[in-house]
Coordinates of C-alpha atoms in Angstrom, one line a residue:
Chain A
X23 CA 0.0 0.0 0.0
X24 CA 2.6 2.5 1.1
X25 CA 6.2 2.7 -0.2
X26 CA 7.4 3.1 3.3
X27 CA 7.9 -0.3 4.8
X28 CA 9.8 0.8 7.8
X29 CA 7.2 -0.2 10.4
X30 CA 7.8 -3.8 11.5
X31 CA 5.2 -4.2 14.2
X32 CA 3.0 -2.1 16.4
X33 CA 2.0 -3.2 19.9
X34 CA -0.6 -1.2 21.8
X35 CA 0.2 -2.2 25.3
X36 CA -1.4 0.4 27.7
X37 CA -3.7 3.3 27.7
X38 CA -1.3 5.3 29.8
X39 CA 1.9 6.9 28.3
X40 CA 5.1 4.8 28.2
X41 CA 7.9 7.1 29.2
X42 CA 10.6 4.5 29.0
X43 CA 11.1 0.9 27.8
X44 CA 13.9 -1.6 27.5
X45 CA 14.8 -5.1 26.5
X46 CA 16.9 -7.8 28.1
X47 CA 20.1 -8.6 26.4
X48 CA 18.6 -11.5 24.4
X49 CA 15.4 -9.4 23.6
X50 CA 13.1 -12.0 25.2
X51 CA 11.9 -9.7 28.0
X52 CA 10.4 -6.3 27.5
X53 CA 9.9 -3.9 30.4
X54 CA 7.8 -0.7 30.2
X55 CA 6.8 2.0 32.6
X56 CA 3.1 2.2 33.3
X57 CA 1.8 4.7 35.8
X58 CA 3.1 3.6 39.2
X59 CA 4.2 0.2 37.9
X60 CA 6.7 -1.4 35.7
X61 CA 5.2 -4.1 33.4
X62 CA 7.2 -7.1 32.2
X63 CA 6.4 -8.8 28.9
X64 CA 7.7 -11.9 27.2
X65 CA 8.3 -11.3 23.5
X66 CA 6.7 -13.8 21.0
X67 CA 7.6 -14.0 17.4
X68 CA 5.3 -11.7 15.5
X69 CA 2.4 -11.7 18.0
X70 CA 1.5 -9.4 20.8
X71 CA 3.9 -9.5 23.8
X72 CA 2.6 -11.5 26.7
X73 CA 2.3 -9.9 30.1
X74 CA 4.3 -12.0 32.6
X75 CA 4.9 -9.7 35.6
X76 CA 4.1 -6.4 37.3
X77 CA 6.6 -4.6 39.5
X78 CA 4.6 -2.5 41.8
X79 CA 6.6 -1.2 44.7
X80 CA 6.6 2.4 43.6
X81 CA 3.8 4.7 44.8
X82 CA 4.3 7.5 42.2
X83 CA 4.8 7.6 38.5
X84 CA 7.7 5.4 37.3
X85 CA 9.8 7.6 35.1
X86 CA 12.5 5.2 33.8
X87 CA 13.5 1.6 33.5
X88 CA 16.6 -0.2 32.4
X89 CA 17.9 -3.8 32.3
X90 CA 21.5 -4.7 33.0
X91 CA 23.6 -7.2 31.1
X92 CA 22.9 -9.6 34.0
X93 CA 19.1 -9.2 33.6
X94 CA 18.7 -7.0 36.7
X95 CA 16.0 -4.4 36.3
X96 CA 16.3 -0.9 37.7
X97 CA 13.3 1.3 38.0
X98 CA 13.2 4.9 39.3
X99 CA 10.1 7.0 40.1
X100 CA 8.8 10.4 41.1
X101 CA 8.5 8.9 44.6
X102 CA 12.3 9.6 44.9
X103 CA 13.2 6.0 45.1
X104 CA 14.8 3.4 42.9
X105 CA 14.5 -0.4 43.0
X106 CA 16.8 -3.0 41.8
X107 CA 14.8 -6.1 40.7
X108 CA 16.7 -9.3 40.8
X109 CA 15.3 -12.1 38.5
X110 CA 14.5 -15.3 40.4
X111 CA 14.4 -18.8 38.8
X112 CA 10.6 -18.9 39.0
X113 CA 10.3 -15.8 36.7
X114 CA 9.5 -13.4 39.5
X115 CA 11.6 -10.5 40.7
X116 CA 13.0 -9.7 44.2
X117 CA 13.0 -6.0 44.8
X118 CA 15.8 -4.1 46.7
X119 CA 15.2 -0.5 47.6
X120 CA 18.0 1.9 46.8
X121 CA 18.1 5.0 49.0
X122 CA 19.0 7.7 46.6
X123 CA 18.9 10.5 49.2
X124 CA 17.2 13.0 46.9
X125 CA 14.3 15.3 47.8
X126 CA 12.7 15.4 44.4
X127 CA 11.6 13.1 41.6
X128 CA 14.0 10.7 40.0
X129 CA 13.8 11.2 36.3
X130 CA 16.2 9.0 34.4
X131 CA 18.3 5.9 35.0
X132 CA 20.9 3.9 33.2
X133 CA 23.0 0.9 34.1
X134 CA 26.7 1.2 33.4
X135 CA 27.9 -1.2 30.7
X136 CA 29.3 -3.7 33.1
X137 CA 26.1 -3.9 35.1
X138 CA 27.6 -3.2 38.5
X139 CA 26.6 0.4 39.0
X140 CA 23.9 2.8 37.6
X141 CA 23.3 6.5 37.4
X142 CA 20.0 8.2 38.3
X143 CA 19.1 11.7 37.2
X144 CA 16.8 13.7 39.4
X145 CA 14.9 17.0 39.8
X146 CA 16.9 17.6 43.0
X147 CA 19.8 18.8 40.7
X148 CA 21.7 15.7 41.6
X149 CA 22.9 12.7 39.7
X150 CA 23.1 9.7 42.0
X151 CA 25.7 7.1 41.0
X152 CA 24.8 3.8 42.9
X153 CA 26.8 0.7 43.3
X154 CA 26.6 -2.5 45.5
X155 CA 28.6 -2.8 48.7
X156 CA 29.1 -6.4 49.6
X157 CA 30.2 -5.7 53.2
X158 CA 26.9 -3.9 54.0
X159 CA 24.7 -5.8 51.6
X160 CA 23.4 -2.4 50.4
X161 CA 23.3 -0.2 47.3
X162 CA 25.3 2.9 48.1
X163 CA 24.4 6.2 46.4
X164 CA 27.1 8.8 45.7
X165 CA 26.0 12.3 44.5
X166 CA 27.2 14.5 41.7
X167 CA 25.9 18.0 42.5
X168 CA 28.1 20.7 41.0
X169 CA 27.5 22.6 38.8
X170 CA 24.0 21.2 38.0
X171 CA 21.4 24.0 38.1
X172 CA 18.2 22.3 37.4
X173 CA 16.4 19.0 36.7
X174 CA 18.4 16.2 34.9
X175 CA 16.4 14.7 32.1
X176 CA 18.8 12.1 30.7
X177 CA 22.0 10.2 31.5
X178 CA 24.3 8.1 29.3
X179 CA 27.4 6.0 30.2
X180 CA 30.4 5.8 28.0
X181 CA 31.4 2.2 27.2
X182 CA 34.4 2.7 29.5
X183 CA 32.0 2.9 32.4
X184 CA 33.6 6.1 33.8
X185 CA 32.4 9.0 31.7
X186 CA 28.8 9.9 32.3
X187 CA 26.9 12.4 30.0
X188 CA 23.9 14.1 31.4
X189 CA 21.5 16.8 30.1
X190 CA 18.8 18.8 31.8
X191 CA 16.5 21.7 31.9
X192 CA 19.3 24.2 32.7
X193 CA 20.2 23.9 29.1
X194 CA 23.6 22.3 29.6
X195 CA 24.9 19.0 28.4
X196 CA 27.6 17.9 30.8
X197 CA 30.1 15.1 31.0
X198 CA 31.0 14.0 34.5
X199 CA 33.3 11.3 35.8
X200 CA 31.4 8.4 37.5
X201 CA 34.6 6.7 38.6
X202 CA 34.1 4.4 41.6
X203 CA 37.2 3.2 43.5
X204 CA 37.4 -0.5 43.6
X205 CA 34.9 -0.9 40.8
X206 CA 36.6 1.0 38.0
X207 CA 40.2 0.8 37.0
X208 CA 42.4 3.6 35.8
X209 CA 43.3 1.5 32.7
X210 CA 39.7 1.8 31.4
X211 CA 40.2 5.5 30.9
X212 CA 43.9 5.5 29.9
X213 CA 44.6 7.6 26.8
X214 CA 41.1 9.0 26.9
X215 CA 40.8 12.1 24.7
X216 CA 38.5 13.6 27.3
X217 CA 41.1 14.2 29.9
X218 CA 43.9 12.7 32.1
X219 CA 42.4 12.4 35.6
X220 CA 38.8 11.5 36.4
X221 CA 38.1 11.7 40.1
X222 CA 34.5 11.0 41.0
X223 CA 32.1 13.8 40.3
X224 CA 34.5 16.0 38.4
X225 CA 33.2 18.0 35.4
X226 CA 34.9 16.8 32.3
X227 CA 33.0 18.8 29.6
X228 CA 30.2 21.3 29.4
X229 CA 28.2 22.4 26.4
X230 CA 25.6 25.2 26.6
X231 CA 22.5 24.6 24.4
X232 CA 20.0 27.0 26.1
X233 CA 17.0 24.8 25.6
X234 CA 16.0 21.8 27.7
X235 CA 18.2 18.7 26.9
X236 CA 15.8 15.8 26.4
X237 CA 18.2 12.9 25.6
X238 CA 21.9 12.3 25.4
X239 CA 23.8 9.3 24.1
X240 CA 27.5 8.3 23.8
X241 CA 29.1 6.8 20.7
X242 CA 32.1 5.5 22.5
X243 CA 34.2 4.1 19.7
X244 CA 34.3 7.5 17.9
X245 CA 34.5 9.4 21.2
X246 CA 31.4 11.5 20.4
X247 CA 28.3 12.4 22.4
X248 CA 25.0 13.4 20.8
X249 CA 22.1 15.2 22.4
X250 CA 18.7 16.5 21.4
X251 CA 17.1 19.6 22.8
X252 CA 13.7 21.3 23.1
X253 CA 14.7 23.8 20.4
X254 CA 14.4 20.9 17.9
X255 CA 18.1 20.4 17.3
X256 CA 20.4 17.4 17.2
X257 CA 23.9 18.2 18.4
X258 CA 27.0 16.1 18.3
X259 CA 30.0 17.0 20.5
X260 CA 33.5 15.6 20.0
X261 CA 36.5 15.5 22.4
X262 CA 37.9 18.7 20.8
X263 CA 34.7 20.6 21.8
X264 CA 33.5 20.9 18.2
X265 CA 29.7 20.9 18.1
X266 CA 27.8 20.0 15.0
X267 CA 24.2 21.1 15.2
X268 CA 21.2 20.4 12.9
X269 CA 17.6 21.4 13.0
X270 CA 14.7 19.0 12.9
X271 CA 13.1 19.0 9.4
X272 CA 9.6 19.4 10.9
X273 CA 10.7 22.0 13.4
X274 CA 9.3 20.0 16.3
X275 CA 11.6 19.0 19.1
X276 CA 13.0 15.5 19.5
X277 CA 12.6 13.6 22.7
X278 CA 15.1 10.8 22.1
X279 CA 18.0 9.7 19.9
X280 CA 19.8 6.5 19.0
X281 CA 23.1 6.0 17.2
X282 CA 22.4 3.5 14.4
X283 CA 26.1 3.2 13.5
X284 CA 29.2 5.5 13.6
X285 CA 27.7 7.8 10.9
X286 CA 24.0 7.7 11.5
X287 CA 21.7 8.9 14.2
X288 CA 17.9 8.2 14.5
X289 CA 15.8 10.9 16.3
X290 CA 12.2 10.8 17.4
X291 CA 9.9 13.2 19.3
X292 CA 6.8 15.3 18.8
X293 CA 6.6 14.7 15.1
X294 CA 5.6 11.1 16.0
X295 CA 7.9 9.4 13.4
X296 CA 11.6 8.6 13.4
X297 CA 14.0 10.9 11.5
X298 CA 17.4 9.6 10.3
X299 CA 20.5 11.9 10.2
X300 CA 23.8 11.0 8.6
X301 CA 27.3 12.3 8.7
X302 CA 28.5 14.0 5.6
X303 CA 31.9 15.5 4.7
X304 CA 30.8 18.9 6.0
X305 CA 28.9 18.0 9.1
X306 CA 25.6 16.2 9.8
X307 CA 22.6 16.4 7.5
X308 CA 19.0 15.1 7.3
X309 CA 18.9 11.7 5.6
X310 CA 15.3 10.5 5.6
X311 CA 11.9 10.3 7.4
X312 CA 10.7 6.9 8.5
X313 CA 7.0 6.1 8.6
X314 CA 6.0 9.7 8.0
X315 CA 2.2 10.1 8.1
X316 CA 1.0 12.1 5.1
X317 CA -2.1 13.1 3.1
X318 CA -1.4 10.7 0.3
X319 CA -2.0 12.4 -3.0
X320 CA -1.9 9.2 -5.1
X321 CA -5.1 8.0 -3.4
X322 CA -7.2 10.9 -4.6
X323 CA -8.0 9.8 -8.1
X324 CA -9.6 6.6 -6.6
X325 CA -11.9 8.7 -4.6
X326 CA -13.2 10.7 -7.6
X327 CA -13.7 7.5 -9.6
X328 CA -15.8 6.1 -6.8
X329 CA -17.8 9.3 -6.9
X330 CA -18.6 8.7 -10.6
X331 CA -19.7 5.2 -9.9
X332 CA -22.1 6.5 -7.3
X333 CA -23.4 9.1 -9.7
X334 CA -24.1 6.4 -12.3
X335 CA -26.2 4.5 -9.8
X336 CA -28.3 7.6 -9.2
X337 CA -29.6 6.1 -6.0
X338 CA -30.9 8.8 -3.7
X339 CA -29.5 7.2 -0.5
X340 CA -26.0 7.0 -1.9
X341 CA -25.9 10.5 -3.2
X342 CA -27.1 11.8 0.1
X343 CA -24.3 9.8 1.8
X344 CA -21.8 11.4 -0.6
X345 CA -23.1 14.8 0.2
X346 CA -22.4 14.1 3.9
X347 CA -19.0 12.7 3.1
X348 CA -18.2 15.9 1.3
X349 CA -19.4 18.0 4.2
X350 CA -17.2 15.9 6.4
X351 CA -14.2 16.6 4.2
X352 CA -14.4 20.4 4.7
X353 CA -11.1 21.8 5.9
X354 CA -9.3 18.6 4.9
X355 CA -7.3 17.9 1.8
X356 CA -8.3 14.2 1.5
X357 CA -9.9 11.5 3.6
X358 CA -7.0 9.1 2.8
X359 CA -4.4 10.5 5.2
X360 CA -1.9 7.9 6.3
X361 CA -1.2 8.2 10.0
X362 CA 2.2 7.4 11.4
X363 CA 2.4 4.3 13.7
X364 CA 2.6 6.5 16.8
X365 CA -0.4 8.7 17.6
X366 CA 1.5 10.8 20.1
X367 CA 5.1 11.8 20.8
X368 CA 7.9 9.2 20.7
X369 CA 9.4 9.1 24.2
X370 CA 12.3 6.6 23.8
X371 CA 14.3 4.5 21.4
X372 CA 16.3 1.3 22.1
X373 CA 18.1 -1.0 19.7
X374 CA 16.1 -4.2 18.8
X375 CA 18.2 -6.0 16.3
X376 CA 21.9 -5.2 16.2
X377 CA 25.0 -6.7 14.6
X378 CA 28.6 -5.5 14.6
X379 CA 27.7 -2.2 16.2
X380 CA 25.1 -1.5 13.5
X381 CA 21.4 -1.3 14.5
X382 CA 19.1 -2.9 12.0
X383 CA 15.8 -2.7 13.9
X384 CA 14.8 -0.1 16.5
X385 CA 12.1 -0.2 19.0
X386 CA 10.3 2.9 20.2
X387 CA 7.9 3.7 23.0
X388 CA 5.4 6.6 22.9
X389 CA 3.0 8.7 25.0
X390 CA 0.2 6.8 23.1
X391 CA 1.0 3.6 25.1
X392 CA 2.5 1.9 22.0
X393 CA 5.7 0.1 21.4
X394 CA 6.7 0.1 17.7
X395 CA 9.5 -1.6 16.0
X396 CA 11.1 -0.1 12.8
X397 CA 13.4 -1.4 10.1
X398 CA 16.2 1.0 9.4
Chain B
X18 CA -1.5 15.7 52.4
X19 CA -3.5 16.0 49.2
X20 CA -1.7 19.2 48.4
X21 CA 1.8 17.8 48.8
X22 CA 2.8 19.3 45.5
X23 CA 2.5 22.8 47.0
X24 CA 4.9 22.1 49.9
X25 CA 7.9 24.4 49.5
X26 CA 10.5 21.7 50.1
X27 CA 13.4 24.1 49.5
X28 CA 12.4 25.8 52.8
X29 CA 13.5 22.6 54.6
X30 CA 16.9 22.5 52.9
X31 CA 19.2 25.3 53.7
X32 CA 21.7 24.1 51.1
X33 CA 19.2 23.9 48.3
X34 CA 20.1 27.3 46.7
X35 CA 17.2 28.3 44.5
X36 CA 17.4 28.5 40.7
X37 CA 17.3 32.2 39.7
X38 CA 16.4 33.6 36.3
X39 CA 20.0 34.8 36.0
X40 CA 21.3 31.2 36.3
X41 CA 19.6 30.3 33.1
X42 CA 20.8 33.3 31.0
X43 CA 24.1 32.5 29.3
X44 CA 26.9 34.7 30.6
X45 CA 28.5 37.1 28.2
X46 CA 32.1 38.2 28.5
X47 CA 31.2 41.9 27.8
X48 CA 28.2 44.1 27.8
X49 CA 27.1 46.3 25.0
X50 CA 26.0 49.9 25.8
X51 CA 23.6 52.1 24.0
X52 CA 26.5 54.1 22.6
X53 CA 28.0 51.0 21.0
X54 CA 24.6 50.3 19.4
X55 CA 23.9 53.8 18.2
X56 CA 25.6 53.5 14.8
X57 CA 23.6 50.4 14.0
X58 CA 20.3 52.1 15.1
X59 CA 20.9 55.1 12.9
X60 CA 22.0 52.9 10.0
X61 CA 18.6 51.1 10.4
X62 CA 16.8 54.4 10.4
X63 CA 18.5 55.6 7.2
X64 CA 17.8 52.3 5.4
X65 CA 14.2 52.7 6.5
X66 CA 14.0 56.3 5.3
X67 CA 15.4 55.4 1.9
X68 CA 13.0 52.6 1.6
X69 CA 15.6 49.9 1.5
X70 CA 13.8 47.5 3.9
X71 CA 15.6 44.5 2.7
X72 CA 19.0 45.8 3.8
X73 CA 17.5 47.1 7.0
X74 CA 16.1 43.6 7.9
X75 CA 19.4 42.0 6.9
X76 CA 21.3 44.3 9.3
X77 CA 18.8 44.1 12.1
X78 CA 18.7 40.3 12.2
X79 CA 22.4 39.6 11.6
X80 CA 24.0 40.8 14.9
X81 CA 21.3 41.0 17.5
X82 CA 22.4 42.6 20.8
X83 CA 21.7 40.0 23.5
X84 CA 24.4 41.0 25.9
X85 CA 22.9 44.3 27.1
X86 CA 20.4 45.6 29.5
X87 CA 16.6 45.7 29.0
X88 CA 16.5 49.5 28.3
X89 CA 19.0 49.3 25.5
X90 CA 17.3 46.2 24.0
X91 CA 14.1 48.2 24.0
X92 CA 15.7 51.0 21.9
X93 CA 16.9 48.5 19.4
X94 CA 13.4 46.9 19.2
X95 CA 11.9 50.3 18.6
X96 CA 14.3 50.9 15.7
X97 CA 13.5 47.4 14.2
X98 CA 9.8 48.0 14.6
X99 CA 10.0 51.2 12.6
X100 CA 11.6 49.2 9.8
X101 CA 9.1 46.3 10.0
X102 CA 6.0 48.5 9.6
X103 CA 7.3 50.4 6.6
X104 CA 7.5 47.4 4.3
X105 CA 5.4 47.0 1.2
X106 CA 3.3 43.8 1.5
X107 CA 4.5 42.4 -1.8
X108 CA 8.2 42.6 -0.7
X109 CA 7.8 40.6 2.6
X110 CA 8.1 37.1 1.3
X111 CA 11.2 37.8 -0.8
X112 CA 12.9 39.6 2.1
X113 CA 12.3 36.6 4.3
X114 CA 13.5 34.2 1.7
X115 CA 16.8 36.2 1.6
X116 CA 17.4 35.5 5.3
X117 CA 19.4 32.6 6.6
X118 CA 17.9 30.4 9.3
X119 CA 19.5 32.3 12.3
X120 CA 18.2 35.5 10.8
X121 CA 14.7 34.1 10.5
X122 CA 14.9 33.0 14.2
X123 CA 15.9 36.6 15.1
X124 CA 13.1 38.0 13.0
X125 CA 10.6 35.8 14.9
X126 CA 11.9 37.2 18.2
X127 CA 11.3 40.8 17.0
X128 CA 7.8 39.9 15.8
X129 CA 6.9 38.3 19.1
X130 CA 8.4 41.2 21.1
X131 CA 6.6 43.7 18.9
X132 CA 3.3 42.0 19.3
X133 CA 3.8 42.0 23.1
X134 CA 3.9 45.8 23.5
X135 CA 1.6 48.7 22.6
X136 CA 4.0 50.2 20.1
X137 CA 3.9 47.1 18.0
X138 CA 0.2 46.3 18.6
X139 CA -0.6 49.7 16.9
X140 CA 0.6 48.0 13.7
X141 CA -0.4 44.4 14.7
X142 CA -1.8 43.7 11.2
X143 CA 1.6 44.3 9.6
X144 CA 3.5 42.2 12.2
X145 CA 1.0 39.4 11.7
X146 CA 1.5 39.5 8.0
X147 CA 5.3 39.2 8.5
X148 CA 4.6 36.3 10.9
X149 CA 2.4 34.6 8.4
X150 CA 5.0 34.8 5.6
X151 CA 7.7 33.7 8.0
X152 CA 5.9 30.5 8.8
X153 CA 5.2 29.9 5.2
X154 CA 8.9 30.0 4.4
X155 CA 10.4 28.5 7.5
X156 CA 7.6 26.4 9.0
X157 CA 7.4 26.1 12.8
X158 CA 11.2 26.1 13.3
X159 CA 11.5 29.8 14.2
X160 CA 8.6 29.5 16.6
X161 CA 10.1 26.5 18.4
X162 CA 13.4 28.3 18.6
X163 CA 11.8 31.4 20.0
X164 CA 10.0 29.5 22.7
X165 CA 13.1 27.7 23.8
X166 CA 15.8 30.3 23.4
X167 CA 17.0 32.1 26.5
X168 CA 18.7 34.8 24.4
X169 CA 15.9 37.4 24.2
X170 CA 15.5 40.7 22.4

């Protein structure tokens, strides 16, 4: 029907918005945020995901969820808490409360690549870096405070597990060190182009954007960090402080981004469909829209020919029906508008099928309660 | 505790340090004074008097004074408004097409500022027509940039 075959599958999971979703390493388990809960689904081939669990310890909206390489789930919520959910052999999860020591909502969470620590962004102008202490059988939270001036919206770990990028409503994208003694080694950041010494909490880089930063993501092997802001821009920062900036083709802000490979970034947000950008010799440029809803012009001749058929019939009922249809069309170009898969803003992307550092299928969650997978 | 959202939690935390408006405005190394700006303003007036609106708009939107106080900004806005209202309707679209995207963003800021004050509202119809043509050419991008940009005119 349509030339755009980028949509692979659409799963309408909830009525409430999905702010965050993620998959286990083998993509068999899907976790989504749903009001005060986190819902766990088992993925089936080509059919609707099957609900297998509900994590319900939070008493306010769950804002973010992530799954570690070991299968542990971390959720954080506006109730100022985070829980680590340990998978048990019978398919249930054992919760452990993490005392974040923040006085406002937790907004974003991500496991470090090794799965032994995670970072939580919050409205308390704090990033909490949490790790497990065996002696105390307890998740310890260490704070990064300065110079954060407002809510943190997003966090992203470098693959070395030390550099932590964060963006927020003060309009700054910042790179901090999340170095934890005993957990991280100096070798992992040896010869890093971002600096020489990385004591915990130190500010490594700072980039002023002005508008809210909605999402940030590292591309570690090219040592670049990309972020999207509420002014509708995608920005890419390298270790030499060069920023490449590009506007959204629709003008509407992006909420999320995902590196597809070293030279391509997928963005999504209020325009409800993914937009692909690629690196050219002179900076980044717009490559293509995926699943862009449109008033399809090629359908229109079919409508008029139908109209002629009806006229030939000369049946009163049908011509009256046509009259009403025409009335209904007022103010529209055509009835045959193709809607994009998401009916509301896209809130997050995660890779779904990936090989050799190249993402082939992407999964998105949206404020319409859908999870959609796209072919790139 | 149904109204817990109204609790001023900062009052319980002496270390919290409130976020001020100034914290969010980018810091500039130096401030421009009205004297620095006077040549540009008189240049704008002479372009407007000679009817060369295109050059005037190009000048007004290319180096916008953000790093200055409100009073000086106001003088600049008055000068730009004088230019904006003297345009011939037929020229608007071509003038806008001749601007780059940063200049279009700046133009949007002046239009919003103009519409927000009585001096601009006197000629609201002309400003709206500028705005209409601007969105025809550049879509919603200048509007989104205006809403999210902390560098104001």
